């Protein structure tokens, strides 16, 4: 009944179906890996908000090069670790990060290097401020950084990709995204390989600053893709089986409806004598 499946046409269709199903399963597995990775990131974000601050050395290795060099990037399990560190702000090398949105408003994040006693520096994101009147790119009035020793508490944030060029405008550095290696080349000291998203500061931070919110990754979107790709794989195999079954039934005549009899074409019976 199903011997037709051994024909070249049906064998080719089976091969294509199996390849398509395998590709869909692979894509589902890839999305599953992304779901797990993003779930781990969300768990680290939540853990960082609850944990007691740890020393800087617990999360980041110190840079060992000279001025303008950058230290090692943090291990993935150290990103979002909450740390505390003491140093002195260097306001002469403040960085404005333009085009940043908080509460649906576009403005600037302000990064100021915190210089430690060993001469290395950690970039601290002090928060978000609005632009000056005149547009989203109008240079803002940056609150002065505290002088003397400052103790900061915040979470380790890895460098951002696609930083672009570093500009200098009116004595301040400007960049579109926080690329620590790119910024390190503009600074007169070795820089740690990540930056700190400020939570607390002693002396207290200027109230003009708004805390930069930390958004969770959309891991459930990836989980939805997992279900979608695996469902497509099942549908491809089911579709092949359904078409093959229908073809087998057609060849065997199963379910065929007999043609109706044409009574008008039958001979008229004659009366017996």
PDB file of C-alpha atoms in Angstrom:
ATOM      1  CA  UNK A   1       0.000   0.000   0.000  1.00  0.00           C
ATOM      2  CA  UNK A   2       2.863   2.357   0.798  1.00  0.00           C
ATOM      3  CA  UNK A   3       5.390   1.014  -1.700  1.00  0.00           C
ATOM      4  CA  UNK A   4       5.152   4.281  -3.639  1.00  0.00           C
ATOM      5  CA  UNK A   5       7.156   5.892  -0.822  1.00  0.00           C
ATOM      6  CA  UNK A   6      10.251   4.189  -2.258  1.00  0.00           C
ATOM      7  CA  UNK A   7       9.925   6.118  -5.522  1.00  0.00           C
ATOM      8  CA  UNK A   8      12.547   8.851  -6.172  1.00  0.00           C
ATOM      9  CA  UNK A   9       9.948  11.618  -5.867  1.00  0.00           C
ATOM     10  CA  UNK A  10       8.747  10.522  -2.447  1.00  0.00           C
ATOM     11  CA  UNK A  11      12.257   9.745  -1.186  1.00  0.00           C
ATOM     12  CA  UNK A  12      13.301  13.239  -2.206  1.00  0.00           C
ATOM     13  CA  UNK A  13      10.298  14.740  -0.410  1.00  0.00           C
ATOM     14  CA  UNK A  14      11.158  12.731   2.714  1.00  0.00           C
ATOM     15  CA  UNK A  15      14.770  13.947   2.634  1.00  0.00           C
ATOM     16  CA  UNK A  16      13.681  17.568   2.324  1.00  0.00           C
ATOM     17  CA  UNK A  17      11.198  17.135   5.176  1.00  0.00           C
ATOM     18  CA  UNK A  18      13.814  15.592   7.461  1.00  0.00           C
ATOM     19  CA  UNK A  19      16.357  18.308   6.649  1.00  0.00           C
ATOM     20  CA  UNK A  20      13.784  21.046   7.273  1.00  0.00           C
ATOM     21  CA  UNK A  21      12.720  19.460  10.564  1.00  0.00           C
ATOM     22  CA  UNK A  22      16.354  19.104  11.667  1.00  0.00           C
ATOM     23  CA  UNK A  23      17.047  22.768  10.893  1.00  0.00           C
ATOM     24  CA  UNK A  24      13.963  23.814  12.869  1.00  0.00           C
ATOM     25  CA  UNK A  25      15.017  21.696  15.851  1.00  0.00           C
ATOM     26  CA  UNK A  26      18.501  23.258  15.671  1.00  0.00           C
ATOM     27  CA  UNK A  27      17.011  26.762  15.659  1.00  0.00           C
ATOM     28  CA  UNK A  28      14.827  25.821  18.600  1.00  0.00           C
ATOM     29  CA  UNK A  29      17.846  24.568  20.534  1.00  0.00           C
ATOM     30  CA  UNK A  30      19.744  27.770  19.708  1.00  0.00           C
ATOM     31  CA  UNK A  31      16.878  29.867  21.049  1.00  0.00           C
ATOM     32  CA  UNK A  32      16.781  27.637  24.133  1.00  0.00           C
ATOM     33  CA  UNK A  33      20.449  28.436  24.789  1.00  0.00           C
ATOM     34  CA  UNK A  34      19.687  32.146  24.429  1.00  0.00           C
ATOM     35  CA  UNK A  35      16.748  31.784  26.820  1.00  0.00           C
ATOM     36  CA  UNK A  36      18.980  30.136  29.408  1.00  0.00           C
ATOM     37  CA  UNK A  37      21.689  32.769  28.957  1.00  0.00           C
ATOM     38  CA  UNK A  38      19.259  35.661  29.324  1.00  0.00           C
ATOM     39  CA  UNK A  39      17.635  34.007  32.324  1.00  0.00           C
ATOM     40  CA  UNK A  40      21.058  33.826  33.999  1.00  0.00           C
ATOM     41  CA  UNK A  41      21.595  37.532  33.278  1.00  0.00           C
ATOM     42  CA  UNK A  42      18.233  38.413  34.858  1.00  0.00           C
ATOM     43  CA  UNK A  43      19.075  36.304  37.903  1.00  0.00           C
ATOM     44  CA  UNK A  44      22.420  38.117  38.281  1.00  0.00           C
ATOM     45  CA  UNK A  45      20.663  41.505  38.003  1.00  0.00           C
ATOM     46  CA  UNK A  46      18.233  40.537  40.767  1.00  0.00           C
ATOM     47  CA  UNK A  47      21.026  39.093  42.916  1.00  0.00           C
ATOM     48  CA  UNK A  48      23.100  42.271  42.471  1.00  0.00           C
ATOM     49  CA  UNK A  49      20.257  44.391  43.817  1.00  0.00           C
ATOM     50  CA  UNK A  50      20.004  42.271  46.985  1.00  0.00           C
ATOM     51  CA  UNK A  51      23.638  41.483  47.776  1.00  0.00           C
ATOM     52  CA  UNK A  52      25.875  43.320  50.211  1.00  0.00           C
ATOM     53  CA  UNK A  53      28.601  45.344  48.453  1.00  0.00           C
ATOM     54  CA  UNK A  54      31.843  43.435  47.861  1.00  0.00           C
ATOM     55  CA  UNK A  55      35.360  44.894  47.422  1.00  0.00           C
ATOM     56  CA  UNK A  56      36.340  45.964  43.914  1.00  0.00           C
ATOM     57  CA  UNK A  57      38.962  43.214  43.679  1.00  0.00           C
ATOM     58  CA  UNK A  58      36.259  40.547  44.074  1.00  0.00           C
ATOM     59  CA  UNK A  59      34.691  41.523  40.759  1.00  0.00           C
ATOM     60  CA  UNK A  60      37.358  43.156  38.599  1.00  0.00           C
ATOM     61  CA  UNK A  61      41.043  42.583  38.001  1.00  0.00           C
ATOM     62  CA  UNK A  62      43.175  45.705  38.150  1.00  0.00           C
ATOM     63  CA  UNK A  63      44.721  47.043  34.927  1.00  0.00           C
ATOM     64  CA  UNK A  64      48.441  46.384  34.676  1.00  0.00           C
ATOM     65  CA  UNK A  65      49.389  48.560  31.704  1.00  0.00           C
ATOM     66  CA  UNK A  66      50.304  52.190  31.484  1.00  0.00           C
ATOM     67  CA  UNK A  67      48.245  55.304  30.917  1.00  0.00           C
ATOM     68  CA  UNK A  68      45.470  54.874  28.364  1.00  0.00           C
ATOM     69  CA  UNK A  69      45.302  51.085  28.708  1.00  0.00           C
ATOM     70  CA  UNK A  70      42.320  49.058  29.857  1.00  0.00           C
ATOM     71  CA  UNK A  71      42.183  46.138  32.267  1.00  0.00           C
ATOM     72  CA  UNK A  72      40.585  42.722  31.715  1.00  0.00           C
ATOM     73  CA  UNK A  73      36.846  42.521  31.168  1.00  0.00           C
ATOM     74  CA  UNK A  74      34.886  41.003  34.052  1.00  0.00           C
ATOM     75  CA  UNK A  75      33.950  37.343  34.019  1.00  0.00           C
ATOM     76  CA  UNK A  76      30.308  36.855  33.086  1.00  0.00           C
ATOM     77  CA  UNK A  77      29.406  35.703  36.588  1.00  0.00           C
ATOM     78  CA  UNK A  78      30.837  38.965  37.967  1.00  0.00           C
ATOM     79  CA  UNK A  79      28.765  41.297  35.789  1.00  0.00           C
ATOM     80  CA  UNK A  80      26.107  43.049  37.949  1.00  0.00           C
ATOM     81  CA  UNK A  81      28.057  42.288  41.122  1.00  0.00           C
ATOM     82  CA  UNK A  82      27.475  45.037  43.682  1.00  0.00           C
ATOM     83  CA  UNK A  83      30.767  46.525  44.868  1.00  0.00           C
ATOM     84  CA  UNK A  84      32.093  49.389  46.947  1.00  0.00           C
ATOM     85  CA  UNK A  85      35.256  51.390  46.311  1.00  0.00           C
ATOM     86  CA  UNK A  86      36.828  54.638  47.524  1.00  0.00           C
ATOM     87  CA  UNK A  87      38.768  57.125  45.443  1.00  0.00           C
ATOM     88  CA  UNK A  88      38.780  60.672  44.124  1.00  0.00           C
ATOM     89  CA  UNK A  89      36.769  61.907  41.163  1.00  0.00           C
ATOM     90  CA  UNK A  90      38.639  63.458  38.227  1.00  0.00           C
ATOM     91  CA  UNK A  91      36.117  66.003  36.856  1.00  0.00           C
ATOM     92  CA  UNK A  92      38.542  67.179  34.161  1.00  0.00           C
ATOM     93  CA  UNK A  93      37.902  63.949  32.270  1.00  0.00           C
ATOM     94  CA  UNK A  94      34.129  63.733  32.718  1.00  0.00           C
ATOM     95  CA  UNK A  95      32.357  61.875  29.903  1.00  0.00           C
ATOM     96  CA  UNK A  96      28.899  62.723  28.534  1.00  0.00           C
ATOM     97  CA  UNK A  97      27.072  59.771  26.986  1.00  0.00           C
ATOM     98  CA  UNK A  98      24.505  61.289  24.644  1.00  0.00           C
ATOM     99  CA  UNK A  99      21.196  59.939  23.422  1.00  0.00           C
ATOM    100  CA  UNK A 100      20.289  58.067  26.634  1.00  0.00           C
ATOM    101  CA  UNK A 101      16.639  57.641  27.570  1.00  0.00           C
ATOM    102  CA  UNK A 102      15.185  57.643  31.080  1.00  0.00           C
ATOM    103  CA  UNK A 103      11.464  58.005  31.771  1.00  0.00           C
ATOM    104  CA  UNK A 104      10.867  58.484  28.020  1.00  0.00           C
ATOM    105  CA  UNK A 105      13.149  61.534  27.939  1.00  0.00           C
ATOM    106  CA  UNK A 106      16.387  61.721  25.965  1.00  0.00           C
ATOM    107  CA  UNK A 107      19.369  63.162  27.763  1.00  0.00           C
ATOM    108  CA  UNK A 108      22.877  62.315  28.935  1.00  0.00           C
ATOM    109  CA  UNK A 109      24.513  59.865  31.296  1.00  0.00           C
ATOM    110  CA  UNK A 110      27.513  61.312  33.113  1.00  0.00           C
ATOM    111  CA  UNK A 111      30.638  59.203  33.647  1.00  0.00           C
ATOM    112  CA  UNK A 112      33.437  60.487  35.848  1.00  0.00           C
ATOM    113  CA  UNK A 113      36.687  58.573  36.463  1.00  0.00           C
ATOM    114  CA  UNK A 114      37.214  57.591  40.087  1.00  0.00           C
ATOM    115  CA  UNK A 115      40.992  57.586  40.599  1.00  0.00           C
ATOM    116  CA  UNK A 116      42.197  55.097  43.223  1.00  0.00           C
ATOM    117  CA  UNK A 117      45.222  55.346  45.477  1.00  0.00           C
ATOM    118  CA  UNK A 118      47.285  53.109  43.156  1.00  0.00           C
ATOM    119  CA  UNK A 119      46.783  55.489  40.226  1.00  0.00           C
ATOM    120  CA  UNK A 120      44.269  53.319  38.349  1.00  0.00           C
ATOM    121  CA  UNK A 121      40.763  54.578  37.592  1.00  0.00           C
ATOM    122  CA  UNK A 122      37.257  53.158  37.491  1.00  0.00           C
ATOM    123  CA  UNK A 123      34.639  54.864  35.335  1.00  0.00           C
ATOM    124  CA  UNK A 124      31.554  55.626  37.427  1.00  0.00           C
ATOM    125  CA  UNK A 125      28.184  56.299  35.794  1.00  0.00           C
ATOM    126  CA  UNK A 126      26.877  58.939  38.191  1.00  0.00           C
ATOM    127  CA  UNK A 127      23.405  58.990  36.625  1.00  0.00           C
ATOM    128  CA  UNK A 128      21.210  60.652  33.998  1.00  0.00           C
ATOM    129  CA  UNK A 129      20.628  64.366  33.515  1.00  0.00           C
ATOM    130  CA  UNK A 130      18.399  66.214  31.022  1.00  0.00           C
ATOM    131  CA  UNK A 131      19.817  68.287  28.172  1.00  0.00           C
ATOM    132  CA  UNK A 132      19.895  72.050  28.254  1.00  0.00           C
ATOM    133  CA  UNK A 133      16.976  73.882  26.606  1.00  0.00           C
ATOM    134  CA  UNK A 134      17.312  73.720  22.864  1.00  0.00           C
ATOM    135  CA  UNK A 135      17.136  70.021  22.025  1.00  0.00           C
ATOM    136  CA  UNK A 136      18.164  66.537  23.068  1.00  0.00           C
ATOM    137  CA  UNK A 137      21.801  67.141  22.094  1.00  0.00           C
ATOM    138  CA  UNK A 138      22.183  70.535  23.809  1.00  0.00           C
ATOM    139  CA  UNK A 139      25.061  70.375  26.269  1.00  0.00           C
ATOM    140  CA  UNK A 140      23.698  69.973  29.798  1.00  0.00           C
ATOM    141  CA  UNK A 141      24.828  71.665  32.963  1.00  0.00           C
ATOM    142  CA  UNK A 142      26.783  68.927  34.727  1.00  0.00           C
ATOM    143  CA  UNK A 143      26.655  68.992  38.545  1.00  0.00           C
ATOM    144  CA  UNK A 144      30.101  69.265  40.104  1.00  0.00           C
ATOM    145  CA  UNK A 145      31.654  66.070  41.399  1.00  0.00           C
ATOM    146  CA  UNK A 146      32.482  65.938  45.127  1.00  0.00           C
ATOM    147  CA  UNK A 147      36.045  66.771  46.022  1.00  0.00           C
ATOM    148  CA  UNK A 148      38.247  64.696  48.290  1.00  0.00           C
ATOM    149  CA  UNK A 149      37.692  61.019  49.044  1.00  0.00           C
ATOM    150  CA  UNK A 150      34.432  59.589  47.742  1.00  0.00           C
ATOM    151  CA  UNK A 151      33.007  56.155  48.520  1.00  0.00           C
ATOM    152  CA  UNK A 152      30.708  54.743  45.869  1.00  0.00           C
ATOM    153  CA  UNK A 153      28.489  51.658  45.797  1.00  0.00           C
ATOM    154  CA  UNK A 154      27.232  50.325  42.498  1.00  0.00           C
ATOM    155  CA  UNK A 155      26.950  47.425  40.120  1.00  0.00           C
ATOM    156  CA  UNK A 156      29.548  46.253  37.614  1.00  0.00           C
ATOM    157  CA  UNK A 157      28.410  46.931  34.046  1.00  0.00           C
ATOM    158  CA  UNK A 158      30.338  45.467  31.139  1.00  0.00           C
ATOM    159  CA  UNK A 159      31.466  47.701  28.297  1.00  0.00           C
ATOM    160  CA  UNK A 160      28.969  48.421  25.518  1.00  0.00           C
ATOM    161  CA  UNK A 161      29.617  47.619  21.880  1.00  0.00           C
ATOM    162  CA  UNK A 162      29.385  50.078  19.000  1.00  0.00           C
ATOM    163  CA  UNK A 163      30.794  52.988  20.971  1.00  0.00           C
ATOM    164  CA  UNK A 164      31.895  54.987  17.935  1.00  0.00           C
ATOM    165  CA  UNK A 165      34.265  57.926  18.059  1.00  0.00           C
ATOM    166  CA  UNK A 166      35.065  59.934  21.187  1.00  0.00           C
ATOM    167  CA  UNK A 167      34.578  63.680  20.782  1.00  0.00           C
ATOM    168  CA  UNK A 168      35.636  66.523  23.043  1.00  0.00           C
ATOM    169  CA  UNK A 169      33.271  69.472  23.372  1.00  0.00           C
ATOM    170  CA  UNK A 170      33.840  72.397  25.720  1.00  0.00           C
ATOM    171  CA  UNK A 171      36.309  70.428  27.807  1.00  0.00           C
ATOM    172  CA  UNK A 172      34.146  67.312  28.184  1.00  0.00           C
ATOM    173  CA  UNK A 173      34.442  63.995  26.408  1.00  0.00           C
ATOM    174  CA  UNK A 174      31.361  62.777  24.504  1.00  0.00           C
ATOM    175  CA  UNK A 175      30.456  59.352  23.204  1.00  0.00           C
ATOM    176  CA  UNK A 176      27.318  57.578  22.006  1.00  0.00           C
ATOM    177  CA  UNK A 177      27.766  54.315  23.894  1.00  0.00           C
ATOM    178  CA  UNK A 178      29.928  53.429  26.856  1.00  0.00           C
ATOM    179  CA  UNK A 179      32.885  51.714  25.237  1.00  0.00           C
ATOM    180  CA  UNK A 180      35.432  51.469  28.055  1.00  0.00           C
ATOM    181  CA  UNK A 181      38.421  50.540  25.821  1.00  0.00           C
ATOM    182  CA  UNK A 182      37.650  53.486  23.515  1.00  0.00           C
ATOM    183  CA  UNK A 183      37.396  55.878  26.462  1.00  0.00           C
ATOM    184  CA  UNK A 184      40.534  54.511  28.130  1.00  0.00           C
ATOM    185  CA  UNK A 185      42.610  55.718  25.192  1.00  0.00           C
ATOM    186  CA  UNK A 186      41.574  59.286  26.015  1.00  0.00           C
ATOM    187  CA  UNK A 187      42.468  59.121  29.709  1.00  0.00           C
ATOM    188  CA  UNK A 188      45.828  59.705  31.471  1.00  0.00           C
ATOM    189  CA  UNK A 189      45.758  56.558  33.650  1.00  0.00           C
ATOM    190  CA  UNK A 190      45.063  52.831  33.307  1.00  0.00           C
ATOM    191  CA  UNK A 191      41.346  52.052  33.475  1.00  0.00           C
ATOM    192  CA  UNK A 192      39.420  49.046  34.756  1.00  0.00           C
ATOM    193  CA  UNK A 193      37.763  46.926  32.057  1.00  0.00           C
ATOM    194  CA  UNK A 194      34.172  47.716  33.054  1.00  0.00           C
ATOM    195  CA  UNK A 195      32.289  50.641  34.536  1.00  0.00           C
ATOM    196  CA  UNK A 196      30.236  51.096  37.691  1.00  0.00           C
ATOM    197  CA  UNK A 197      26.530  51.912  37.627  1.00  0.00           C
ATOM    198  CA  UNK A 198      26.146  54.079  40.724  1.00  0.00           C
ATOM    199  CA  UNK A 199      23.624  53.132  43.430  1.00  0.00           C
ATOM    200  CA  UNK A 200      24.911  55.104  46.423  1.00  0.00           C
ATOM    201  CA  UNK A 201      27.608  57.666  47.082  1.00  0.00           C
ATOM    202  CA  UNK A 202      29.234  59.274  50.129  1.00  0.00           C
ATOM    203  CA  UNK A 203      29.135  62.301  50.083  1.00  0.00           C
ATOM    204  CA  UNK A 204      25.643  62.098  48.596  1.00  0.00           C
ATOM    205  CA  UNK A 205      25.174  62.591  44.874  1.00  0.00           C
ATOM    206  CA  UNK A 206      23.556  65.736  43.504  1.00  0.00           C
ATOM    207  CA  UNK A 207      19.746  65.282  43.382  1.00  0.00           C
ATOM    208  CA  UNK A 208      19.743  66.452  39.761  1.00  0.00           C
ATOM    209  CA  UNK A 209      20.973  62.994  38.798  1.00  0.00           C
ATOM    210  CA  UNK A 210      18.399  60.293  38.106  1.00  0.00           C
ATOM    211  CA  UNK A 211      19.342  56.690  38.674  1.00  0.00           C
ATOM    212  CA  UNK A 212      19.819  54.769  35.439  1.00  0.00           C
ATOM    213  CA  UNK A 213      17.274  51.928  35.462  1.00  0.00           C
ATOM    214  CA  UNK A 214      18.452  48.399  34.798  1.00  0.00           C
ATOM    215  CA  UNK A 215      16.138  46.560  32.447  1.00  0.00           C
ATOM    216  CA  UNK A 216      15.778  42.805  32.442  1.00  0.00           C
ATOM    217  CA  UNK A 217      16.366  40.959  29.209  1.00  0.00           C
ATOM    218  CA  UNK A 218      13.294  39.598  27.439  1.00  0.00           C
ATOM    219  CA  UNK A 219      14.053  35.925  27.957  1.00  0.00           C
ATOM    220  CA  UNK A 220      10.440  34.823  27.465  1.00  0.00           C
ATOM    221  CA  UNK A 221      10.565  36.005  23.869  1.00  0.00           C
ATOM    222  CA  UNK A 222      13.325  33.465  23.251  1.00  0.00           C
ATOM    223  CA  UNK A 223      11.286  30.767  24.979  1.00  0.00           C
ATOM    224  CA  UNK A 224       8.403  31.555  22.633  1.00  0.00           C
ATOM    225  CA  UNK A 225      10.738  31.082  19.665  1.00  0.00           C
ATOM    226  CA  UNK A 226      11.772  27.685  21.079  1.00  0.00           C
ATOM    227  CA  UNK A 227       8.167  26.506  21.100  1.00  0.00           C
ATOM    228  CA  UNK A 228       7.571  27.984  17.654  1.00  0.00           C
ATOM    229  CA  UNK A 229      10.521  26.274  15.947  1.00  0.00           C
ATOM    230  CA  UNK A 230       9.879  22.898  17.580  1.00  0.00           C
ATOM    231  CA  UNK A 231       6.200  23.112  16.652  1.00  0.00           C
ATOM    232  CA  UNK A 232       7.157  23.843  13.035  1.00  0.00           C
ATOM    233  CA  UNK A 233       9.365  20.720  13.038  1.00  0.00           C
ATOM    234  CA  UNK A 234       6.479  18.562  14.275  1.00  0.00           C
ATOM    235  CA  UNK A 235       4.139  20.110  11.711  1.00  0.00           C
ATOM    236  CA  UNK A 236       6.587  19.372   8.876  1.00  0.00           C
ATOM    237  CA  UNK A 237       6.791  15.681   9.823  1.00  0.00           C
ATOM    238  CA  UNK A 238       3.048  15.448  10.390  1.00  0.00           C
ATOM    239  CA  UNK A 239       2.377  17.108   7.040  1.00  0.00           C
ATOM    240  CA  UNK A 240       4.553  14.585   5.203  1.00  0.00           C
ATOM    241  CA  UNK A 241       2.762  11.686   6.908  1.00  0.00           C
ATOM    242  CA  UNK A 242      -0.659  13.118   6.188  1.00  0.00           C
ATOM    243  CA  UNK A 243       0.057  13.629   2.476  1.00  0.00           C
ATOM    244  CA  UNK A 244       1.559  10.123   2.212  1.00  0.00           C
ATOM    245  CA  UNK A 245      -1.503   8.567   3.872  1.00  0.00           C
ATOM    246  CA  UNK A 246      -3.851  10.438   1.582  1.00  0.00           C
ATOM    247  CA  UNK A 247      -1.881   9.277  -1.472  1.00  0.00           C
ATOM    248  CA  UNK A 248      -1.968   5.660  -0.265  1.00  0.00           C
ATOM    249  CA  UNK A 249      -5.719   5.763   0.226  1.00  0.00           C
ATOM    250  CA  UNK A 250      -6.202   7.318  -3.185  1.00  0.00           C
ATOM    251  CA  UNK A 251      -4.138   4.591  -4.860  1.00  0.00           C
ATOM    252  CA  UNK A 252      -6.045   1.857  -3.036  1.00  0.00           C
ATOM    253  CA  UNK A 253      -9.399   3.378  -3.828  1.00  0.00           C
ATOM    254  CA  UNK A 254     -10.278   3.703  -0.161  1.00  0.00           C
ATOM    255  CA  UNK A 255     -13.004   6.212   0.371  1.00  0.00           C
ATOM    256  CA  UNK A 256     -13.795   6.485  -3.340  1.00  0.00           C
ATOM    257  CA  UNK A 257     -17.469   7.058  -4.096  1.00  0.00           C
ATOM    258  CA  UNK A 258     -19.068   4.826  -6.746  1.00  0.00           C
ATOM    259  CA  UNK A 259     -20.553   6.608  -9.734  1.00  0.00           C
ATOM    260  CA  UNK A 260     -24.358   6.854  -9.551  1.00  0.00           C
ATOM    261  CA  UNK A 261     -26.361   4.575 -11.860  1.00  0.00           C
ATOM    262  CA  UNK A 262     -27.966   6.232 -14.865  1.00  0.00           C
ATOM    263  CA  UNK A 263     -31.453   4.737 -14.740  1.00  0.00           C
ATOM    264  CA  UNK A 264     -32.472   6.567 -17.898  1.00  0.00           C
ATOM    265  CA  UNK A 265     -29.900   4.603 -19.876  1.00  0.00           C
ATOM    266  CA  UNK A 266     -31.285   1.221 -18.838  1.00  0.00           C
ATOM    267  CA  UNK A 267     -33.540  -0.613 -21.399  1.00  0.00           C
ATOM    268  CA  UNK A 268     -37.239  -0.308 -20.812  1.00  0.00           C
ATOM    269  CA  UNK A 269     -38.657  -3.666 -19.693  1.00  0.00           C
ATOM    270  CA  UNK A 270     -41.230  -5.148 -22.099  1.00  0.00           C
ATOM    271  CA  UNK A 271     -44.502  -6.716 -20.975  1.00  0.00           C
ATOM    272  CA  UNK A 272     -44.516 -10.486 -21.197  1.00  0.00           C
ATOM    273  CA  UNK A 273     -47.048 -12.030 -23.543  1.00  0.00           C
TER     274      UNK A 273
END
